[in-house]
Amino acid sequence: MEYKEAKDKFISTWGSLGTLWGINKAMAQIQALLFISTKPLSTEEIMEELQISRGNTSMNVRQLIDWGIVTKELVPGERKEYFTTEKDVQELARVIAKERSRREIQPVIKTLKEVSTIKDDGTEKTRELIKQTKALHDLADTADMMLNKLVNQNQNWLTKSIFKIFK
Amino acid sequence: MEYKEAKDKFISTWGSLGTLWGINKAMAQIQALLFISTKPLSTEEIMEELQISRGNTSMNVRQLIDWGIVTKELVPGERKEYFTTEKDVQELARVIAKERSRREIQPVIKTLKEVSTIKDDGTEKTRELIKQTKALHDLADTADMMLNKLVNQNQNWLTKSIFKIFK
DNA sequence: ATAAACTTTCACAAATCATTGAAAGTTTAA
DNA sequence: TTAAACTTTCAATGATTTGTGAAAGTTTAT
């Protein structure tokens, strides 16, 4: 497999992974492209490489910046904006974990809490609803704690934890 | 908040969570409905509760069975099929983790491996591609190991692990 | 102040994904 | 075997998401 083929494969695989996880394809592909690029890229270069429109590129680069995984790079003497992504995979994982917790897990925990604390009217179905949503709430809470731990620890936390778990 | 309101809230929240994670809304809602039901439900009852068509119900129940989180229940003397979902959250988490690993993570690991082992032609861009995809491969592998551990251990593994990690 | 260089927005178009419902298929009971 | 009871399939349709490109907006240099 040659460079170009490998690059395209990586970008498209990353793109479909994104789709599967509720992240749009272009956004994931732009990130992938920047991730393997040896230098910051301009909007034009991204458009050209991925064959997408200016508007699409602009929107999705903005979202990536919003997520905190892409940053503007100012090249001296250039008017254009250039973009880079976080290159360290551990840091990347931390940022993504943090965002997913904030956007997805927190709201669900909130709802589960609300639902699991309704008044117990003594009927079987109410009891079941309370019992099951409470169990889910506990699970979600635990999962979220793990993610947050991941987010707040130093970069080697993940690796170190694996040792503890597997010991 | 009364029972009905709480139930509806739970089902719709679970449904949108599903969407966010690439699982279709109806599928997630059916699972939620079964999860808080005190008895097995028939196709008709599911259709009625969620206001969805017979075809839709059939397809998505089938998928849930495929995932291994819903089972047919045969009620003696009845012709209809009734369905139940796994009620234990830990077991549910294990099954879902296992499926997600199989369907999503494994294929990506495979591609990352392929891409990261192309021949190093000495150019900077090839080196960067190899370096970065290798790093991702290692991360994905680690994440997958964690998930598999979760899948293969006894039910208290998760809780116990948290202790080790937080100690 | 003006114009060139560049970025963002947004109405519309295109593509993707979910849902329906009726027809075809299957199972069961008699 | 037949017919009733039930389940599955799938082409058509509806809904939602994503992408486009031209126009509007912004910034910078002069």
mmCIF file of C-alpha atoms (C1' of nucleotides) in Angstrom:
data_model
loop_
_atom_site.group_PDB
_atom_site.id
_atom_site.type_symbol
_atom_site.label_atom_id
_atom_site.label_comp_id
_atom_site.label_asym_id
_atom_site.label_seq_id
_atom_site.Cartn_x
_atom_site.Cartn_y
_atom_site.Cartn_z
ATOM 1 C CA MET A 1 0.000 0.000 0.000
ATOM 2 C CA GLU A 2 1.344 3.370 -1.024
ATOM 3 C CA TYR A 3 1.163 6.645 0.849
ATOM 4 C CA LYS A 4 -1.803 8.071 -0.994
ATOM 5 C CA GLU A 5 -3.902 4.942 -0.699
ATOM 6 C CA ALA A 6 -3.087 4.610 2.991
ATOM 7 C CA LYS A 7 -3.900 8.255 3.634
ATOM 8 C CA ASP A 8 -7.248 8.027 1.837
ATOM 9 C CA LYS A 9 -8.111 4.860 3.688
ATOM 10 C CA PHE A 10 -7.316 6.432 7.015
ATOM 11 C CA ILE A 11 -9.348 9.556 6.289
ATOM 12 C CA SER A 12 -12.378 7.683 5.045
ATOM 13 C CA THR A 13 -12.314 5.169 7.887
ATOM 14 C CA TRP A 14 -12.079 7.957 10.403
ATOM 15 C CA GLY A 15 -14.946 9.681 8.635
ATOM 16 C CA SER A 16 -17.275 6.723 8.855
ATOM 17 C CA LEU A 17 -16.313 6.119 12.456
ATOM 18 C CA GLY A 18 -17.378 9.677 13.145
ATOM 19 C CA THR A 19 -20.738 9.101 11.479
ATOM 20 C CA LEU A 20 -21.295 6.049 13.606
ATOM 21 C CA TRP A 21 -20.696 8.114 16.715
ATOM 22 C CA GLY A 22 -22.959 10.981 15.792
ATOM 23 C CA ILE A 23 -20.187 13.236 14.514
ATOM 24 C CA ASN A 24 -20.555 14.405 10.991
ATOM 25 C CA LYS A 25 -18.402 12.949 8.292
ATOM 26 C CA ALA A 26 -16.758 16.140 7.095
ATOM 27 C CA MET A 27 -15.857 17.117 10.639
ATOM 28 C CA ALA A 28 -14.190 13.782 11.313
ATOM 29 C CA GLN A 29 -12.380 13.835 7.972
ATOM 30 C CA ILE A 30 -11.016 17.318 8.478
ATOM 31 C CA GLN A 31 -9.680 16.259 11.848
ATOM 32 C CA ALA A 32 -8.118 13.141 10.321
ATOM 33 C CA LEU A 33 -6.500 15.166 7.574
ATOM 34 C CA LEU A 34 -4.991 17.633 10.030
ATOM 35 C CA PHE A 35 -3.936 14.788 12.279
ATOM 36 C CA ILE A 36 -1.582 13.309 9.693
ATOM 37 C CA SER A 37 -0.541 16.566 8.087
ATOM 38 C CA THR A 38 3.021 17.701 8.669
ATOM 39 C CA LYS A 39 2.016 21.357 8.571
ATOM 40 C CA PRO A 40 -0.988 23.583 9.296
ATOM 41 C CA LEU A 41 -3.536 23.663 6.472
ATOM 42 C CA SER A 42 -5.615 26.512 5.070
ATOM 43 C CA THR A 43 -9.311 26.341 4.208
ATOM 44 C CA GLU A 44 -8.372 26.049 0.512
ATOM 45 C CA GLU A 45 -6.082 23.104 1.132
ATOM 46 C CA ILE A 46 -8.737 21.294 3.158
ATOM 47 C CA MET A 47 -11.381 21.950 0.463
ATOM 48 C CA GLU A 48 -9.027 20.665 -2.182
ATOM 49 C CA GLU A 49 -7.948 17.513 -0.324
ATOM 50 C CA LEU A 50 -11.413 16.445 0.771
ATOM 51 C CA GLN A 51 -13.337 17.823 -2.197
ATOM 52 C CA ILE A 52 -15.825 19.714 -0.092
ATOM 53 C CA SER A 53 -17.196 23.239 -0.368
ATOM 54 C CA ARG A 54 -15.950 26.344 1.315
ATOM 55 C CA GLY A 55 -19.065 26.661 3.463
ATOM 56 C CA ASN A 56 -18.878 23.100 4.641
ATOM 57 C CA THR A 57 -15.221 23.465 5.494
ATOM 58 C CA SER A 58 -15.797 26.680 7.381
ATOM 59 C CA MET A 59 -18.695 25.273 9.432
ATOM 60 C CA ASN A 60 -16.919 22.112 10.410
ATOM 61 C CA VAL A 61 -13.572 23.678 11.186
ATOM 62 C CA ARG A 62 -15.478 26.023 13.451
ATOM 63 C CA GLN A 63 -17.093 23.069 15.224
ATOM 64 C CA LEU A 64 -13.754 21.390 15.701
ATOM 65 C CA ILE A 65 -12.434 24.589 17.251
ATOM 66 C CA ASP A 66 -15.529 24.591 19.456
ATOM 67 C CA TRP A 67 -14.736 21.085 20.599
ATOM 68 C CA GLY A 68 -11.249 22.284 21.434
ATOM 69 C CA ILE A 69 -9.343 19.898 19.190
ATOM 70 C CA VAL A 70 -8.406 22.256 16.381
ATOM 71 C CA THR A 71 -6.695 25.619 16.714
ATOM 72 C CA LYS A 72 -6.043 28.521 14.384
ATOM 73 C CA GLU A 73 -2.442 28.968 13.480
ATOM 74 C CA LEU A 74 -1.258 32.364 12.341
ATOM 75 C CA VAL A 75 1.481 32.195 9.776
ATOM 76 C CA PRO A 76 3.526 35.438 9.865
ATOM 77 C CA GLY A 77 3.084 37.558 6.814
ATOM 78 C CA GLU A 78 0.025 35.556 5.683
ATOM 79 C CA ARG A 79 -3.512 36.776 5.739
ATOM 80 C CA LYS A 80 -5.117 33.361 5.542
ATOM 81 C CA GLU A 81 -5.926 31.291 8.593
ATOM 82 C CA TYR A 82 -4.207 27.965 9.003
ATOM 83 C CA PHE A 83 -5.418 25.111 11.175
ATOM 84 C CA THR A 84 -3.806 22.385 13.267
ATOM 85 C CA THR A 85 -5.263 19.648 15.417
ATOM 86 C CA GLU A 86 -4.069 18.311 18.724
ATOM 87 C CA LYS A 87 -1.397 15.785 17.804
ATOM 88 C CA ASP A 88 -1.115 13.895 21.058
ATOM 89 C CA VAL A 89 -3.570 11.024 21.113
ATOM 90 C CA GLN A 90 -3.880 10.933 24.897
ATOM 91 C CA GLU A 91 -4.719 14.603 25.028
ATOM 92 C CA LEU A 92 -7.113 14.136 22.119
ATOM 93 C CA ALA A 93 -8.852 11.325 23.981
ATOM 94 C CA ARG A 94 -9.145 13.480 27.086
ATOM 95 C CA VAL A 95 -10.720 16.369 25.231
ATOM 96 C CA ILE A 96 -13.166 14.131 23.399
ATOM 97 C CA ALA A 97 -14.112 12.262 26.573
ATOM 98 C CA LYS A 98 -14.742 15.551 28.321
ATOM 99 C CA GLU A 99 -16.952 16.876 25.548
ATOM 100 C CA ARG A 100 -18.958 13.687 25.285
ATOM 101 C CA SER A 101 -19.541 13.674 29.000
ATOM 102 C CA ARG A 102 -20.723 17.237 28.942
ATOM 103 C CA ARG A 103 -22.923 16.950 25.886
ATOM 104 C CA GLU A 104 -24.310 13.459 26.202
ATOM 105 C CA ILE A 105 -23.956 11.863 29.582
ATOM 106 C CA GLN A 106 -24.757 14.785 31.863
ATOM 107 C CA PRO A 107 -28.197 15.486 30.366
ATOM 108 C CA VAL A 108 -29.145 11.832 30.598
ATOM 109 C CA ILE A 109 -28.038 11.618 34.204
ATOM 110 C CA LYS A 110 -30.185 14.636 34.928
ATOM 111 C CA THR A 111 -33.278 13.056 33.399
ATOM 112 C CA LEU A 112 -32.649 9.720 35.103
ATOM 113 C CA LYS A 113 -32.408 11.514 38.407
ATOM 114 C CA GLU A 114 -35.680 13.325 37.824
ATOM 115 C CA VAL A 115 -37.505 10.212 36.762
ATOM 116 C CA SER A 116 -36.118 8.003 39.504
ATOM 117 C CA THR A 117 -37.182 10.393 42.227
ATOM 118 C CA ILE A 118 -40.890 10.648 41.432
ATOM 119 C CA LYS A 119 -43.276 9.901 44.251
ATOM 120 C CA ASP A 120 -43.720 6.195 44.934
ATOM 121 C CA ASP A 121 -47.473 5.688 44.718
ATOM 122 C CA GLY A 122 -47.144 2.052 45.696
ATOM 123 C CA THR A 123 -48.199 0.558 42.356
ATOM 124 C CA GLU A 124 -46.047 -2.124 40.802
ATOM 125 C CA LYS A 125 -45.375 -0.227 37.607
ATOM 126 C CA THR A 126 -44.273 2.911 39.447
ATOM 127 C CA ARG A 127 -41.984 0.828 41.630
ATOM 128 C CA GLU A 128 -40.447 -0.819 38.557
ATOM 129 C CA LEU A 129 -39.904 2.526 36.859
ATOM 130 C CA ILE A 130 -38.192 3.909 39.949
ATOM 131 C CA LYS A 131 -36.095 0.821 40.505
ATOM 132 C CA GLN A 132 -34.861 0.527 36.945
ATOM 133 C CA THR A 133 -34.150 4.190 36.320
ATOM 134 C CA LYS A 134 -32.317 4.339 39.648
ATOM 135 C CA ALA A 135 -30.104 1.427 38.578
ATOM 136 C CA LEU A 136 -29.382 3.150 35.276
ATOM 137 C CA HIS A 137 -28.661 6.388 37.074
ATOM 138 C CA ASP A 138 -26.075 4.677 39.246
ATOM 139 C CA LEU A 139 -24.453 3.051 36.239
ATOM 140 C CA ALA A 140 -24.349 6.288 34.252
ATOM 141 C CA ASP A 141 -22.917 8.103 37.245
ATOM 142 C CA THR A 142 -20.157 5.546 37.580
ATOM 143 C CA ALA A 143 -19.332 5.666 33.903
ATOM 144 C CA ASP A 144 -19.243 9.429 34.003
ATOM 145 C CA MET A 145 -16.941 9.410 37.014
ATOM 146 C CA MET A 146 -14.546 7.202 35.097
ATOM 147 C CA LEU A 147 -14.580 9.558 32.157
ATOM 148 C CA ASN A 148 -14.048 12.585 34.342
ATOM 149 C CA LYS A 149 -11.207 10.888 36.090
ATOM 150 C CA LEU A 150 -9.684 10.272 32.701
ATOM 151 C CA VAL A 151 -10.150 13.913 31.848
ATOM 152 C CA ASN A 152 -8.649 15.364 34.977
ATOM 153 C CA GLN A 153 -5.670 13.145 35.535
ATOM 154 C CA ASN A 154 -2.267 13.539 33.990
ATOM 155 C CA GLN A 155 -1.582 12.036 30.630
ATOM 156 C CA ASN A 156 -0.385 8.688 31.834
ATOM 157 C CA TRP A 157 -3.450 7.951 33.893
ATOM 158 C CA LEU A 158 -4.996 5.672 31.335
ATOM 159 C CA THR A 159 -1.919 3.500 30.978
ATOM 160 C CA LYS A 160 -1.319 3.342 34.691
ATOM 161 C CA SER A 161 -4.934 2.441 35.372
ATOM 162 C CA ILE A 162 -4.770 -0.468 33.023
ATOM 163 C CA PHE A 163 -2.042 -1.955 35.188
ATOM 164 C CA LYS A 164 -4.109 -1.615 38.301
ATOM 165 C CA ILE A 165 -7.136 -3.165 36.682
ATOM 166 C CA PHE A 166 -5.272 -6.069 35.161
ATOM 167 C CA LYS A 167 -3.125 -6.847 38.166
ATOM 168 C CA MET B 1 -44.288 14.288 38.282
ATOM 169 C CA GLU B 2 -46.760 11.494 37.747
ATOM 170 C CA TYR B 3 -46.088 7.996 36.479
ATOM 171 C CA LYS B 4 -47.138 8.590 32.893
ATOM 172 C CA GLU B 5 -45.150 11.769 32.508
ATOM 173 C CA ALA B 6 -42.075 10.150 34.039
ATOM 174 C CA LYS B 7 -42.406 7.096 31.830
ATOM 175 C CA ASP B 8 -42.743 9.180 28.666
ATOM 176 C CA LYS B 9 -39.800 11.304 29.660
ATOM 177 C CA PHE B 10 -37.647 8.271 30.260
ATOM 178 C CA ILE B 11 -38.580 6.655 26.955
ATOM 179 C CA SER B 12 -38.030 9.774 24.920
ATOM 180 C CA THR B 13 -34.721 10.594 26.607
ATOM 181 C CA TRP B 14 -33.487 7.077 26.022
ATOM 182 C CA GLY B 15 -34.629 7.379 22.417
ATOM 183 C CA SER B 16 -32.656 10.528 21.749
ATOM 184 C CA LEU B 17 -29.626 9.130 23.500
ATOM 185 C CA GLY B 18 -29.821 6.197 21.123
ATOM 186 C CA THR B 19 -29.897 8.515 18.117
ATOM 187 C CA LEU B 20 -26.830 10.295 19.393
ATOM 188 C CA TRP B 21 -24.992 6.998 19.588
ATOM 189 C CA GLY B 22 -25.946 5.758 16.179
ATOM 190 C CA ILE B 23 -28.757 3.520 17.360
ATOM 191 C CA ASN B 24 -32.090 4.225 15.843
ATOM 192 C CA LYS B 25 -34.755 5.934 17.866
ATOM 193 C CA ALA B 26 -37.406 3.237 17.664
ATOM 194 C CA MET B 27 -34.939 0.575 18.698
ATOM 195 C CA ALA B 28 -33.843 2.512 21.767
ATOM 196 C CA GLN B 29 -37.428 3.335 22.709
ATOM 197 C CA ILE B 30 -38.577 -0.251 22.463
ATOM 198 C CA GLN B 31 -35.736 -1.292 24.728
ATOM 199 C CA ALA B 32 -36.615 1.480 27.197
ATOM 200 C CA LEU B 33 -40.269 0.451 27.202
ATOM 201 C CA LEU B 34 -39.419 -3.170 27.890
ATOM 202 C CA PHE B 35 -36.893 -2.139 30.491
ATOM 203 C CA ILE B 36 -39.507 -0.552 32.720
ATOM 204 C CA SER B 37 -42.351 -2.917 31.908
ATOM 205 C CA THR B 38 -43.454 -5.305 34.631
ATOM 206 C CA LYS B 39 -44.376 -7.984 32.117
ATOM 207 C CA PRO B 40 -43.414 -9.171 28.619
ATOM 208 C CA LEU B 41 -45.019 -7.130 25.834
ATOM 209 C CA SER B 42 -46.443 -8.203 22.481
ATOM 210 C CA THR B 43 -45.852 -6.471 19.152
ATOM 211 C CA GLU B 44 -49.326 -4.906 19.436
ATOM 212 C CA GLU B 45 -48.637 -3.479 22.850
ATOM 213 C CA ILE B 46 -45.353 -1.990 21.701
ATOM 214 C CA MET B 47 -47.003 -0.479 18.598
ATOM 215 C CA GLU B 48 -49.744 0.988 20.737
ATOM 216 C CA GLU B 49 -47.472 2.433 23.426
ATOM 217 C CA LEU B 50 -44.930 3.990 21.089
ATOM 218 C CA GLN B 51 -47.307 4.796 18.235
ATOM 219 C CA ILE B 52 -45.195 3.116 15.603
ATOM 220 C CA SER B 53 -46.104 0.764 12.766
ATOM 221 C CA ARG B 54 -46.068 -2.997 12.801
ATOM 222 C CA GLY B 55 -43.188 -3.180 10.321
ATOM 223 C CA ASN B 56 -41.078 -0.771 12.276
ATOM 224 C CA THR B 57 -41.724 -2.663 15.479
ATOM 225 C CA SER B 58 -40.894 -5.980 13.889
ATOM 226 C CA MET B 59 -37.632 -4.761 12.380
ATOM 227 C CA ASN B 60 -36.365 -3.133 15.510
ATOM 228 C CA VAL B 61 -37.358 -5.892 17.893
ATOM 229 C CA ARG B 62 -35.449 -8.225 15.600
ATOM 230 C CA GLN B 63 -32.389 -5.991 15.839
ATOM 231 C CA LEU B 64 -32.595 -5.914 19.606
ATOM 232 C CA ILE B 65 -32.731 -9.705 19.620
ATOM 233 C CA ASP B 66 -29.717 -9.647 17.323
ATOM 234 C CA TRP B 67 -27.845 -7.487 19.799
ATOM 235 C CA GLY B 68 -28.723 -10.013 22.449
ATOM 236 C CA ILE B 69 -30.582 -7.665 24.769
ATOM 237 C CA VAL B 70 -34.153 -8.704 24.007
ATOM 238 C CA THR B 71 -35.572 -12.213 24.076
ATOM 239 C CA LYS B 72 -38.771 -13.824 22.901
ATOM 240 C CA GLU B 73 -40.979 -14.989 25.686
ATOM 241 C CA LEU B 74 -43.484 -17.708 24.963
ATOM 242 C CA VAL B 75 -46.664 -17.329 26.962
ATOM 243 C CA PRO B 76 -48.326 -20.742 27.356
ATOM 244 C CA GLY B 77 -51.542 -21.049 25.408
ATOM 245 C CA GLU B 78 -50.835 -17.881 23.434
ATOM 246 C CA ARG B 79 -49.930 -17.714 19.801
ATOM 247 C CA LYS B 80 -48.411 -14.258 19.885
ATOM 248 C CA GLU B 81 -44.774 -13.603 20.679
ATOM 249 C CA TYR B 82 -43.956 -11.598 23.764
ATOM 250 C CA PHE B 83 -40.703 -9.782 24.393
ATOM 251 C CA THR B 84 -38.562 -8.967 27.406
ATOM 252 C CA THR B 85 -35.262 -7.143 27.759
ATOM 253 C CA GLU B 86 -32.341 -7.891 30.018
ATOM 254 C CA LYS B 87 -33.270 -6.218 33.299
ATOM 255 C CA ASP B 88 -29.892 -6.174 34.996
ATOM 256 C CA VAL B 89 -28.030 -2.988 34.103
ATOM 257 C CA GLN B 90 -24.574 -4.483 34.589
ATOM 258 C CA GLU B 91 -25.368 -7.321 32.246
ATOM 259 C CA LEU B 92 -26.925 -4.855 29.811
ATOM 260 C CA ALA B 93 -23.761 -2.760 29.886
ATOM 261 C CA ARG B 94 -21.640 -5.836 29.256
ATOM 262 C CA VAL B 95 -23.666 -6.902 26.242
ATOM 263 C CA ILE B 96 -23.701 -3.439 24.749
ATOM 264 C CA ALA B 97 -19.976 -2.967 25.328
ATOM 265 C CA LYS B 98 -19.289 -6.275 23.641
ATOM 266 C CA GLU B 99 -21.399 -5.440 20.605
ATOM 267 C CA ARG B 100 -19.914 -2.003 20.205
ATOM 268 C CA SER B 101 -16.434 -3.420 20.402
ATOM 269 C CA ARG B 102 -17.231 -5.994 17.764
ATOM 270 C CA ARG B 103 -19.085 -3.696 15.399
ATOM 271 C CA GLU B 104 -17.195 -0.453 15.751
ATOM 272 C CA ILE B 105 -13.826 -0.718 17.381
ATOM 273 C CA GLN B 106 -12.492 -3.907 15.824
ATOM 274 C CA PRO B 107 -12.866 -2.712 12.208
ATOM 275 C CA VAL B 108 -11.121 0.559 13.014
ATOM 276 C CA ILE B 109 -8.265 -1.237 14.734
ATOM 277 C CA LYS B 110 -7.901 -3.384 11.663
ATOM 278 C CA THR B 111 -7.649 -0.379 9.346
ATOM 279 C CA LEU B 112 -5.276 1.453 11.662
ATOM 280 C CA LYS B 113 -3.044 -1.559 11.711
ATOM 281 C CA GLU B 114 -3.041 -1.780 7.917
ATOM 282 C CA VAL B 115 -2.295 1.894 7.480
ATOM 283 C CA SER B 116 0.361 2.075 10.172
ATOM 284 C CA THR B 117 2.333 -0.788 8.682
ATOM 285 C CA ILE B 118 2.830 0.555 5.156
ATOM 286 C CA LYS B 119 6.386 0.706 3.926
ATOM 287 C CA ASP B 120 8.355 3.666 5.268
ATOM 288 C CA ASP B 121 9.638 5.396 2.156
ATOM 289 C CA GLY B 122 11.566 7.895 4.225
ATOM 290 C CA THR B 123 9.501 10.962 3.327
ATOM 291 C CA GLU B 124 8.279 13.201 6.109
ATOM 292 C CA LYS B 125 4.601 12.770 5.276
ATOM 293 C CA THR B 126 4.807 8.991 5.225
ATOM 294 C CA ARG B 127 6.616 9.020 8.551
ATOM 295 C CA GLU B 128 3.954 11.265 10.072
ATOM 296 C CA LEU B 129 1.148 9.048 8.775
ATOM 297 C CA ILE B 130 2.804 5.966 10.242
ATOM 298 C CA LYS B 131 3.585 7.635 13.538
ATOM 299 C CA GLN B 132 0.132 9.062 14.084
ATOM 300 C CA THR B 133 -1.883 6.045 13.004
ATOM 301 C CA LYS B 134 0.352 3.855 15.152
ATOM 302 C CA ALA B 135 -0.389 6.048 18.166
ATOM 303 C CA LEU B 136 -4.104 5.824 17.437
ATOM 304 C CA HIS B 137 -3.837 2.100 16.993
ATOM 305 C CA ASP B 138 -2.259 1.739 20.429
ATOM 306 C CA LEU B 139 -4.958 3.890 22.000
ATOM 307 C CA ALA B 140 -7.792 2.013 20.319
ATOM 308 C CA ASP B 141 -6.248 -1.271 21.331
ATOM 309 C CA THR B 142 -6.059 -0.181 24.943
ATOM 310 C CA ALA B 143 -9.630 1.076 24.931
ATOM 311 C CA ASP B 144 -10.781 -2.155 23.397
ATOM 312 C CA MET B 145 -8.913 -4.189 25.971
ATOM 313 C CA MET B 146 -10.692 -2.286 28.696
ATOM 314 C CA LEU B 147 -14.047 -2.958 27.101
ATOM 315 C CA ASN B 148 -13.315 -6.625 26.654
ATOM 316 C CA LYS B 149 -12.185 -6.896 30.211
ATOM 317 C CA LEU B 150 -15.511 -5.414 31.208
ATOM 318 C CA VAL B 151 -17.254 -7.937 29.027
ATOM 319 C CA ASN B 152 -15.483 -10.995 30.279
ATOM 320 C CA GLN B 153 -15.282 -10.361 33.971
ATOM 321 C CA ASN B 154 -17.920 -11.115 36.548
ATOM 322 C CA GLN B 155 -20.628 -8.612 37.146
ATOM 323 C CA ASN B 156 -18.922 -6.687 39.894
ATOM 324 C CA TRP B 157 -15.814 -6.030 37.900
ATOM 325 C CA LEU B 158 -16.803 -2.493 37.050
ATOM 326 C CA THR B 159 -17.466 -1.497 40.627
ATOM 327 C CA LYS B 160 -14.343 -3.163 41.903
ATOM 328 C CA SER B 161 -12.230 -1.558 39.221
ATOM 329 C CA ILE B 162 -13.396 1.870 40.201
ATOM 330 C CA PHE B 163 -11.958 1.286 43.639
ATOM 331 C CA LYS B 164 -8.608 0.304 42.259
ATOM 332 C CA ILE B 165 -8.507 3.285 39.965
ATOM 333 C CA PHE B 166 -9.508 5.804 42.586
ATOM 334 C CA LYS B 167 -7.363 4.443 45.379
ATOM 335 C "C1'" DA C 1 -12.220 55.792 3.056
ATOM 336 C "C1'" DT C 2 -11.588 52.145 -0.176
ATOM 337 C "C1'" DA C 3 -10.665 47.882 -2.078
ATOM 338 C "C1'" DA C 4 -8.728 43.461 -1.934
ATOM 339 C "C1'" DA C 5 -8.397 39.206 0.650
ATOM 340 C "C1'" DC C 6 -10.412 36.415 3.258
ATOM 341 C "C1'" DT C 7 -14.370 34.227 6.378
ATOM 342 C "C1'" DT C 8 -19.058 33.347 7.680
ATOM 343 C "C1'" DT C 9 -23.871 32.825 6.963
ATOM 344 C "C1'" DC C 10 -27.926 30.923 5.115
ATOM 345 C "C1'" DA C 11 -31.636 29.598 1.778
ATOM 346 C "C1'" DC C 12 -31.935 25.929 -0.995
ATOM 347 C "C1'" DA C 13 -30.525 21.350 -2.976
ATOM 348 C "C1'" DA C 14 -28.922 16.789 -2.338
ATOM 349 C "C1'" DA C 15 -28.209 12.827 0.194
ATOM 350 C "C1'" DT C 16 -29.104 9.828 3.823
ATOM 351 C "C1'" DC C 17 -31.849 7.521 7.071
ATOM 352 C "C1'" DA C 18 -36.279 6.041 9.298
ATOM 353 C "C1'" DT C 19 -41.053 4.690 8.812
ATOM 354 C "C1'" DT C 20 -45.065 3.026 6.839
ATOM 355 C "C1'" DG C 21 -48.382 -0.313 5.225
ATOM 356 C "C1'" DA C 22 -49.757 -3.626 2.298
ATOM 357 C "C1'" DA C 23 -48.358 -7.964 0.300
ATOM 358 C "C1'" DA C 24 -45.892 -12.168 0.983
ATOM 359 C "C1'" DG C 25 -44.447 -15.548 4.108
ATOM 360 C "C1'" DT C 26 -44.824 -18.644 8.124
ATOM 361 C "C1'" DT C 27 -46.813 -21.230 11.813
ATOM 362 C "C1'" DT C 28 -50.496 -23.444 14.198
ATOM 363 C "C1'" DA C 29 -54.879 -25.756 15.038
ATOM 364 C "C1'" DA C 30 -58.342 -28.424 13.517
ATOM 365 C "C1'" DT D 1 -55.040 -29.376 3.683
ATOM 366 C "C1'" DT D 2 -56.936 -25.208 4.774
ATOM 367 C "C1'" DA D 3 -57.683 -21.047 6.959
ATOM 368 C "C1'" DA D 4 -56.827 -18.084 10.624
ATOM 369 C "C1'" DA D 5 -53.366 -15.783 13.302
ATOM 370 C "C1'" DC D 6 -49.505 -13.922 13.310
ATOM 371 C "C1'" DT D 7 -44.642 -12.147 11.495
ATOM 372 C "C1'" DT D 8 -41.540 -10.416 8.071
ATOM 373 C "C1'" DT D 9 -40.209 -7.966 4.018
ATOM 374 C "C1'" DC D 10 -39.663 -4.142 1.033
ATOM 375 C "C1'" DA D 11 -40.889 -0.416 -2.263
ATOM 376 C "C1'" DA D 12 -42.537 3.959 -1.623
ATOM 377 C "C1'" DT D 13 -42.641 8.020 1.150
ATOM 378 C "C1'" DG D 14 -41.504 11.113 4.723
ATOM 379 C "C1'" DA D 15 -38.188 13.273 7.849
ATOM 380 C "C1'" DT D 16 -33.847 14.747 9.047
ATOM 381 C "C1'" DT D 17 -29.216 15.809 8.252
ATOM 382 C "C1'" DT D 18 -25.598 17.496 5.507
ATOM 383 C "C1'" DG D 19 -23.588 20.124 1.760
ATOM 384 C "C1'" DT D 20 -23.425 23.960 -1.545
ATOM 385 C "C1'" DG D 21 -22.329 28.416 -3.273
ATOM 386 C "C1'" DA D 22 -23.334 32.963 -3.707
ATOM 387 C "C1'" DA D 23 -24.059 36.978 -0.961
ATOM 388 C "C1'" DA D 24 -23.035 39.401 3.177
ATOM 389 C "C1'" DG D 25 -19.695 40.364 6.569
ATOM 390 C "C1'" DT D 26 -15.074 41.286 8.355
ATOM 391 C "C1'" DT D 27 -10.335 42.496 8.459
ATOM 392 C "C1'" DT D 28 -6.187 44.497 6.731
ATOM 393 C "C1'" DA D 29 -3.249 47.403 3.869
ATOM 394 C "C1'" DT D 30 -2.785 51.503 1.644
#
